[in-house]
PDB file of C-alpha atoms in Angstrom:
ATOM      1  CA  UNK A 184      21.348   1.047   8.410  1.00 74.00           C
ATOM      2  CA  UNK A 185      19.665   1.075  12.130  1.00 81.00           C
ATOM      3  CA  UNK A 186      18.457   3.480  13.659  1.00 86.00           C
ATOM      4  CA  UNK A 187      17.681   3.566  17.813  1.00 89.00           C
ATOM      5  CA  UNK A 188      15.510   6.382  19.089  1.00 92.00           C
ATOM      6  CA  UNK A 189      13.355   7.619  21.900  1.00 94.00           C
ATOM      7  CA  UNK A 190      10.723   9.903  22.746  1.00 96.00           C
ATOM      8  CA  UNK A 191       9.582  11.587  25.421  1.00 97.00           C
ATOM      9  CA  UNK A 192       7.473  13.690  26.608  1.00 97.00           C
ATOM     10  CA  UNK A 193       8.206  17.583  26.689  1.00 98.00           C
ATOM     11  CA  UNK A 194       6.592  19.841  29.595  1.00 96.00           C
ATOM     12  CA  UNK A 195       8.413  22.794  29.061  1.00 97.00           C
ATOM     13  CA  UNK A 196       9.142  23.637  25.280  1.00 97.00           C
ATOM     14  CA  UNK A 197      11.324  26.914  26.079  1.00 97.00           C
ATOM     15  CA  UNK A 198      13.807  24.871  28.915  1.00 97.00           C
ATOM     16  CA  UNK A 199      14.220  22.223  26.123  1.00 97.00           C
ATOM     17  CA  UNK A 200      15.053  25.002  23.825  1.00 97.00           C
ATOM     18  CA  UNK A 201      17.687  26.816  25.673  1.00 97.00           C
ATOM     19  CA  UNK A 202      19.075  23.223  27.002  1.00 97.00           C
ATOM     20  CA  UNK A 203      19.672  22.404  23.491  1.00 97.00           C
ATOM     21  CA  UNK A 204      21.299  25.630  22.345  1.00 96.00           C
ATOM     22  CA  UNK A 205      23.289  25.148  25.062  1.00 96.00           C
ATOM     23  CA  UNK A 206      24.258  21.234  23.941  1.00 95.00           C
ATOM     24  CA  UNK A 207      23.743  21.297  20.570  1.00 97.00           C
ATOM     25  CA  UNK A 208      23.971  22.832  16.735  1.00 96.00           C
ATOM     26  CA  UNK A 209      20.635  24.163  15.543  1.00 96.00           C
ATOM     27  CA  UNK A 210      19.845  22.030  12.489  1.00 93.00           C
ATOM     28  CA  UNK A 211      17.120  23.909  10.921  1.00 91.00           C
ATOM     29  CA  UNK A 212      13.098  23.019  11.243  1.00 92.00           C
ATOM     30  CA  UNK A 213      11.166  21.165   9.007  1.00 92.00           C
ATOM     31  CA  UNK A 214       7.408  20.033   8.599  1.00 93.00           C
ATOM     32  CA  UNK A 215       6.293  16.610   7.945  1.00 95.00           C
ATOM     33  CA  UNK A 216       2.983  15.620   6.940  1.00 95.00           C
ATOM     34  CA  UNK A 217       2.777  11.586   6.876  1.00 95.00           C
ATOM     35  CA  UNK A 218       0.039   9.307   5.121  1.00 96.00           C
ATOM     36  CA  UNK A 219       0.301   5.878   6.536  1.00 94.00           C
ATOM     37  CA  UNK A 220      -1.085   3.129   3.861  1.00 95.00           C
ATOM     38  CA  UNK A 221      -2.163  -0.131   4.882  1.00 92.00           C
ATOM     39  CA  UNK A 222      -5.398  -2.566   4.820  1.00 90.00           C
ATOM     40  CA  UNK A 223      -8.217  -2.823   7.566  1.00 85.00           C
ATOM     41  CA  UNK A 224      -7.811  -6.482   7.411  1.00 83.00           C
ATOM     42  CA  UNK A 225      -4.135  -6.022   9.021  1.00 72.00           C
ATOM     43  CA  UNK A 226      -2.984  -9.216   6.511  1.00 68.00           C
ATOM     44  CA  UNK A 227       0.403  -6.415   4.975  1.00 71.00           C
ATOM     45  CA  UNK A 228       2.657  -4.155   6.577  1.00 83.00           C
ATOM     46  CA  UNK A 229       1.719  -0.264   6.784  1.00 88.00           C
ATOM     47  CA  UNK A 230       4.014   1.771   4.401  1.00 93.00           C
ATOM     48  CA  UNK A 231       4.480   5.490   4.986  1.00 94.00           C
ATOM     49  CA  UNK A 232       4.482   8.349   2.366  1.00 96.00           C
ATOM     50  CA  UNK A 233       6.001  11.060   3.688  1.00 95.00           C
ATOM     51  CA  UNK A 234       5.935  14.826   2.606  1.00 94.00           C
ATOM     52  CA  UNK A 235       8.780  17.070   4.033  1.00 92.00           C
ATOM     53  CA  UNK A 236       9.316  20.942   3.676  1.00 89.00           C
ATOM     54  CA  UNK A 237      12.025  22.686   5.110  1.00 81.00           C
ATOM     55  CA  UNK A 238      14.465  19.835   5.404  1.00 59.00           C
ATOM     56  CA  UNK A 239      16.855  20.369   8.448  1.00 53.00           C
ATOM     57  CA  UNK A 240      20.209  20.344   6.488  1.00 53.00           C
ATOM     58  CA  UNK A 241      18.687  23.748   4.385  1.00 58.00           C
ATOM     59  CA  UNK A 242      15.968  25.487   6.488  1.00 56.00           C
ATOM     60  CA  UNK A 243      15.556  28.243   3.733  1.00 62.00           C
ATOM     61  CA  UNK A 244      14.136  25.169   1.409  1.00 60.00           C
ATOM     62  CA  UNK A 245      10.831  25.262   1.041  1.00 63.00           C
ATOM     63  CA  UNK A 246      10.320  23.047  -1.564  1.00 68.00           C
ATOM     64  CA  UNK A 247       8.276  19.680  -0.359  1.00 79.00           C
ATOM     65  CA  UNK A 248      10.114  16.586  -0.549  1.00 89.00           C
ATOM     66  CA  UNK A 249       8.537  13.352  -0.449  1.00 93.00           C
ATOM     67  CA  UNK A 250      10.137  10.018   1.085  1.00 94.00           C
ATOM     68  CA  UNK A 251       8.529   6.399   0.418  1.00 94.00           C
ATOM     69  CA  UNK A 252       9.526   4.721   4.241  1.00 92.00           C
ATOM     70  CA  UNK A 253       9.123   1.050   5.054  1.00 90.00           C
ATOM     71  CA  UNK A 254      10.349   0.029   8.505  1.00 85.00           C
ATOM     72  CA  UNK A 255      10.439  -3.047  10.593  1.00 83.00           C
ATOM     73  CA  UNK A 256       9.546  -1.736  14.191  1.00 77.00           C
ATOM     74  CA  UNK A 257      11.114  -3.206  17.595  1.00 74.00           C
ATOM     75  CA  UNK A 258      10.574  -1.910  21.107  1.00 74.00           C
ATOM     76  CA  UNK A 259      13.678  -2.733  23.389  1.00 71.00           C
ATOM     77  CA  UNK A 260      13.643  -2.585  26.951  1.00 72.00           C
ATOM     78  CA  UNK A 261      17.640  -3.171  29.248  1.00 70.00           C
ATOM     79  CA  UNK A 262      18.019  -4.384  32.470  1.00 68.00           C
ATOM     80  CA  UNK A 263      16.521  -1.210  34.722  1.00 62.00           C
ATOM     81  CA  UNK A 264      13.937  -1.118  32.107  1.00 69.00           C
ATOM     82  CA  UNK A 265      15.107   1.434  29.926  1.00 72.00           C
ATOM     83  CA  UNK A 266      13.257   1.661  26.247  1.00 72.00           C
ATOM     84  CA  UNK A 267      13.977   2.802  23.381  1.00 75.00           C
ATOM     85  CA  UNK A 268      12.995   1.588  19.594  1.00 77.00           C
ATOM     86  CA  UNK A 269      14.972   0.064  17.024  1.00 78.00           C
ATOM     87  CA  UNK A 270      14.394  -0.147  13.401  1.00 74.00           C
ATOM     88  CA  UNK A 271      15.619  -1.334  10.267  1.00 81.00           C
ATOM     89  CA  UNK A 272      14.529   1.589   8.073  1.00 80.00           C
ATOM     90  CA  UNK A 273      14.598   1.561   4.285  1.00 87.00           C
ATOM     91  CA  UNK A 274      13.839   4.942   2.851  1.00 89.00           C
ATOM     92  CA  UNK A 275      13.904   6.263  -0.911  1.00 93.00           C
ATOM     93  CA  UNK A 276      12.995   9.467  -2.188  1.00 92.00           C
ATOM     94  CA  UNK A 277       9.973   9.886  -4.811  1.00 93.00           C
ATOM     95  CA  UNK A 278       9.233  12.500  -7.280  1.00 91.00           C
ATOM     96  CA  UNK A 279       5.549  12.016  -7.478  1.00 93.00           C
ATOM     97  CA  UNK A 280       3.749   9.888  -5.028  1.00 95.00           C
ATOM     98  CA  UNK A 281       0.616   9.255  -7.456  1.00 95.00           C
ATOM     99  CA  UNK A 282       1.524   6.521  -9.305  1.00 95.00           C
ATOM    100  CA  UNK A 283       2.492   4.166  -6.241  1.00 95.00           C
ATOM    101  CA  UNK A 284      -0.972   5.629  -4.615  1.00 96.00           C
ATOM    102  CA  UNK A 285      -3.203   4.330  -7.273  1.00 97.00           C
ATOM    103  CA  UNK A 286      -1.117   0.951  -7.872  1.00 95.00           C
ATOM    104  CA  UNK A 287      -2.185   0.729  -3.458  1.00 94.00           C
ATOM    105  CA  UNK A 288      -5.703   1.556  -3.575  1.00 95.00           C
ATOM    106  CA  UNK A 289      -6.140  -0.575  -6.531  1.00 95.00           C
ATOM    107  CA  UNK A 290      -4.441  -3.542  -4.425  1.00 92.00           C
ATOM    108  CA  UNK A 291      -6.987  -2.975  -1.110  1.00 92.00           C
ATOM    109  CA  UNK A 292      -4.540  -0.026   0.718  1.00 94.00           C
ATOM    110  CA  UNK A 293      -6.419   3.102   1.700  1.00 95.00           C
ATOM    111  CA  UNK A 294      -4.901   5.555   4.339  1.00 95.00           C
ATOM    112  CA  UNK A 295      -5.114   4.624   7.762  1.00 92.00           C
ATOM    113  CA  UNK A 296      -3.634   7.059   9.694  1.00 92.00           C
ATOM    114  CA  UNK A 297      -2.253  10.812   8.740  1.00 94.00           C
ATOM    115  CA  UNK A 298      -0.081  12.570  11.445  1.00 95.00           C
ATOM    116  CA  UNK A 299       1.276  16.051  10.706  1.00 96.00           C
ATOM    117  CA  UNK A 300       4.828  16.837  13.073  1.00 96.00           C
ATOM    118  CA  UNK A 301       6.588  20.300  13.467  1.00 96.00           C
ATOM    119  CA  UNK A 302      10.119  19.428  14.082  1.00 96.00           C
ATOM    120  CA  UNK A 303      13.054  21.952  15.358  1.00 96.00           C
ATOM    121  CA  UNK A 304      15.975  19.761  14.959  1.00 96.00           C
ATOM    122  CA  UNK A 305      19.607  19.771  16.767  1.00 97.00           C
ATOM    123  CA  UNK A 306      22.960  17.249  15.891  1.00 97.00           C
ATOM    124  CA  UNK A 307      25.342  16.451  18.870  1.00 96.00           C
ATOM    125  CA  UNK A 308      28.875  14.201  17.843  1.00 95.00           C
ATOM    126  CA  UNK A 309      29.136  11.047  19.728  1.00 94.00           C
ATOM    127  CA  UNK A 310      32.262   8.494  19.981  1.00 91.00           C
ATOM    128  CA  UNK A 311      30.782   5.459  21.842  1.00 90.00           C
ATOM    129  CA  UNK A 312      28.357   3.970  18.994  1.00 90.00           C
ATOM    130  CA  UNK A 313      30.188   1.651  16.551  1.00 86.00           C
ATOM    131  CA  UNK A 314      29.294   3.303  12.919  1.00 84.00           C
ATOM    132  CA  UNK A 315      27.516   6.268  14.448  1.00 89.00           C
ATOM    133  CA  UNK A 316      28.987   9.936  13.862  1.00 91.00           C
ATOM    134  CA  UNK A 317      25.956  11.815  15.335  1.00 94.00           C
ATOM    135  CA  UNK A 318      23.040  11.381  17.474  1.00 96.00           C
ATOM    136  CA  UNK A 319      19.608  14.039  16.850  1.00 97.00           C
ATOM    137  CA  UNK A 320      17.905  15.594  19.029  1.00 98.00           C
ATOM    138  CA  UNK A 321      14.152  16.999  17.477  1.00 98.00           C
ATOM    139  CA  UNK A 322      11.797  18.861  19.615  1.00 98.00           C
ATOM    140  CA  UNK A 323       8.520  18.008  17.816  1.00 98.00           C
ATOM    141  CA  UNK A 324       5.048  18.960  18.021  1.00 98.00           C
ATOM    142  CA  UNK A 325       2.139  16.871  17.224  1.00 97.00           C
ATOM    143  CA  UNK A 326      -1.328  17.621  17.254  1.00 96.00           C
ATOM    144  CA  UNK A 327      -3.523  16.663  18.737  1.00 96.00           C
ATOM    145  CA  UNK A 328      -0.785  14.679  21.890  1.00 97.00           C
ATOM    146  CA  UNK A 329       1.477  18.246  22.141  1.00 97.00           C
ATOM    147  CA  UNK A 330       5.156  18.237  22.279  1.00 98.00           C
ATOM    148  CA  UNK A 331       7.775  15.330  22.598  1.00 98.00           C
ATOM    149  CA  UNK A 332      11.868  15.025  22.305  1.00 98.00           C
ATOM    150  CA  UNK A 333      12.996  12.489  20.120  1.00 97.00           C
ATOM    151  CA  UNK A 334      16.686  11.635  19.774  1.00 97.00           C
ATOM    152  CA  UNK A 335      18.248   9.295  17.244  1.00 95.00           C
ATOM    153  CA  UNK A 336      20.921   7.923  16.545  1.00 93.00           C
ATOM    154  CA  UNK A 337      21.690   5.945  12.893  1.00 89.00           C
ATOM    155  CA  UNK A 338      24.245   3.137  12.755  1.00 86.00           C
ATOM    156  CA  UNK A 339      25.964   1.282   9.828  1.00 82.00           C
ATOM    157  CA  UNK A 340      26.331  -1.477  11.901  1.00 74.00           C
ATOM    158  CA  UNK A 341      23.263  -3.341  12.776  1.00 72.00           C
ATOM    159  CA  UNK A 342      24.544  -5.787  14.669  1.00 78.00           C
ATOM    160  CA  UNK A 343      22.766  -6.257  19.140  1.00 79.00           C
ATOM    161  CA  UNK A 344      25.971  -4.831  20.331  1.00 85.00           C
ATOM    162  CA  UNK A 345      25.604  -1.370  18.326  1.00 84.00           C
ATOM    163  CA  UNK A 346      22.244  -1.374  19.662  1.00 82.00           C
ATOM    164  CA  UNK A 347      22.849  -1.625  23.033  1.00 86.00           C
ATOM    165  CA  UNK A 348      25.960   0.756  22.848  1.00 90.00           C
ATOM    166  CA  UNK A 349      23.467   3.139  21.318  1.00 89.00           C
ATOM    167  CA  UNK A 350      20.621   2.295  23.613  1.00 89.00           C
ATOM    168  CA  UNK A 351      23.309   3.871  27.020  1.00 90.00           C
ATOM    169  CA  UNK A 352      23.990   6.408  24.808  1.00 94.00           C
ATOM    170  CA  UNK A 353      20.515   7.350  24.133  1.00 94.00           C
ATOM    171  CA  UNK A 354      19.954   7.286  28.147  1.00 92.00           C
ATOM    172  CA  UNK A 355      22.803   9.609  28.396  1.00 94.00           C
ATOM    173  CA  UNK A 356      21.744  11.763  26.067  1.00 96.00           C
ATOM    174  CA  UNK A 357      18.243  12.034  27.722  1.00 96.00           C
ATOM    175  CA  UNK A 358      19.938  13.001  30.793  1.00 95.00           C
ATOM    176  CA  UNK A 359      21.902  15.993  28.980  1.00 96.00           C
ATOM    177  CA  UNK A 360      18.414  17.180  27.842  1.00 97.00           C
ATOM    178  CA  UNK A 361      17.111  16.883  31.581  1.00 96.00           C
ATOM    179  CA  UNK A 362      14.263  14.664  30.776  1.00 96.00           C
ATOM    180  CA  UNK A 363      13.531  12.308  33.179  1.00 95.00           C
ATOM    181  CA  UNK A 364      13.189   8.847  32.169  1.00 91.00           C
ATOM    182  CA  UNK A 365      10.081   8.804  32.999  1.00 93.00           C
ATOM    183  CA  UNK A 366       8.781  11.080  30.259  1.00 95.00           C
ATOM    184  CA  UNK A 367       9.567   8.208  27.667  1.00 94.00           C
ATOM    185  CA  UNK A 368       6.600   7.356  25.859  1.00 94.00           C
ATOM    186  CA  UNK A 369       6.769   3.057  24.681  1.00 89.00           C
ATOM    187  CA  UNK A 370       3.848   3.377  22.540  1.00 90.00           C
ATOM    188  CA  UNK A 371       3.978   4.591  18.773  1.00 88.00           C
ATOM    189  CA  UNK A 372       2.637   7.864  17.253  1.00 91.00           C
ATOM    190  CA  UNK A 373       0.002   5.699  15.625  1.00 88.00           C
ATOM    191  CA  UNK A 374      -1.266   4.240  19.387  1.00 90.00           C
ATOM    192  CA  UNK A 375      -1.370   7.859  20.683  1.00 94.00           C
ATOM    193  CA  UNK A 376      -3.663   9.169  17.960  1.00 92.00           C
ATOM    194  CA  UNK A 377      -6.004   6.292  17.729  1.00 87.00           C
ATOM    195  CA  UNK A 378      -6.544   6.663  21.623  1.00 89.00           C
ATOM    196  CA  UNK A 379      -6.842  10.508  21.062  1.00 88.00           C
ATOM    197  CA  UNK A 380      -9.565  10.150  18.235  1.00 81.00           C
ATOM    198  CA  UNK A 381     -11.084   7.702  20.709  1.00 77.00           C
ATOM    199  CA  UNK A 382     -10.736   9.750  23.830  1.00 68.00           C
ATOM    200  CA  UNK A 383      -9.096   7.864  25.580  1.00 55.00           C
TER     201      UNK A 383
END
């Protein structure tokens, strides 16, 4: 499974909002509180542990669930300098995080970054990505760097032309949000918190 996304920033929450209703089926909300594990000395890969209540597909769920997400991270830019990211995600879900935690901090991991996201979440159909049914739209706040749009779309196929089929589709779909392309933020979550705990 890929998965190709964007996000951008939002200036106006409530135009988003209607835009959407207007474009899109109201998923549900959901909160996610991420622990990122990984080593100072940067030698292993970050892993995320991931705690999710109200999961889109059943808003009226409260209970937490918690997802164990490893991803390989790429930032792809086309020809008029359009990015978006693509990753190879592998995701399970966990029943109790504890064990893995101590088998990490008894192997050098500690927690290196924790970002808490309030998502509102919307599914559009699409036609023109091979082995993609649906892109999502979710409006998300995170504090402390405020509000972005991300939209996503999740591919069987992994192969460069899904990617870039799903890379137009994404710039499309931007449009349809009225987001200017200039909103799109390159950098990861992770780069925008370390510069606002720096502040920078």
């Amino acid at each position: 499974m890929i998965e190709i996304e964007l996000k951008a920033h939002v200036d106006d929450r409530d135009a988003l909002i209607e835009r959407l209703k207007k474009n899109a089926r109201f998923a549900g909300s959901v909160i996610r509180d991420d622990c990122y594990w990984g080593r100072k000395d940067g030698e292993h890969k970050k892993i995320r542990i991931r705690r999710e209540t109200g999961v889109p597909s059943d808003p009226r769920d409260t209970r937490p669930q918690i997802l164990l997400t490893y991803k390989r991270k790429e930032i792809k830019t086309d020809e008029l300098g359009f990015s978006s990211e693509v990753n190879d995600e592998k995701e399970c879900v966990i029943s109790n995080p504890a064990p893995l935690e101590a088998f990490l901090k008894d192997n050098g991991f500690e927690i290196l970054l924790k970002k808490h996201k309030e998502v509102m979440a919307w599914t559009l159909p699409i036609t023109t990505v091979p082995g993609a049914s649906n892109a999502t739209f979710e409006l998300c706040h995170v504090p402390p760097l405020g509000d972005f749009l991300e939209i996503e779309i999740l591919a069987a196929d992994e192969s460069s032309k899904t990617a870039e089929a799903a890379q137009k589709e994404l710039k499309n779909l931007l449009n349809l949000a009225g987001i200017p392309s200039e909103k799109i933020e390159e950098r990861y979550y992770s780069e925008l918190l370390d510069s606002a705990k720096q502040g920078l």
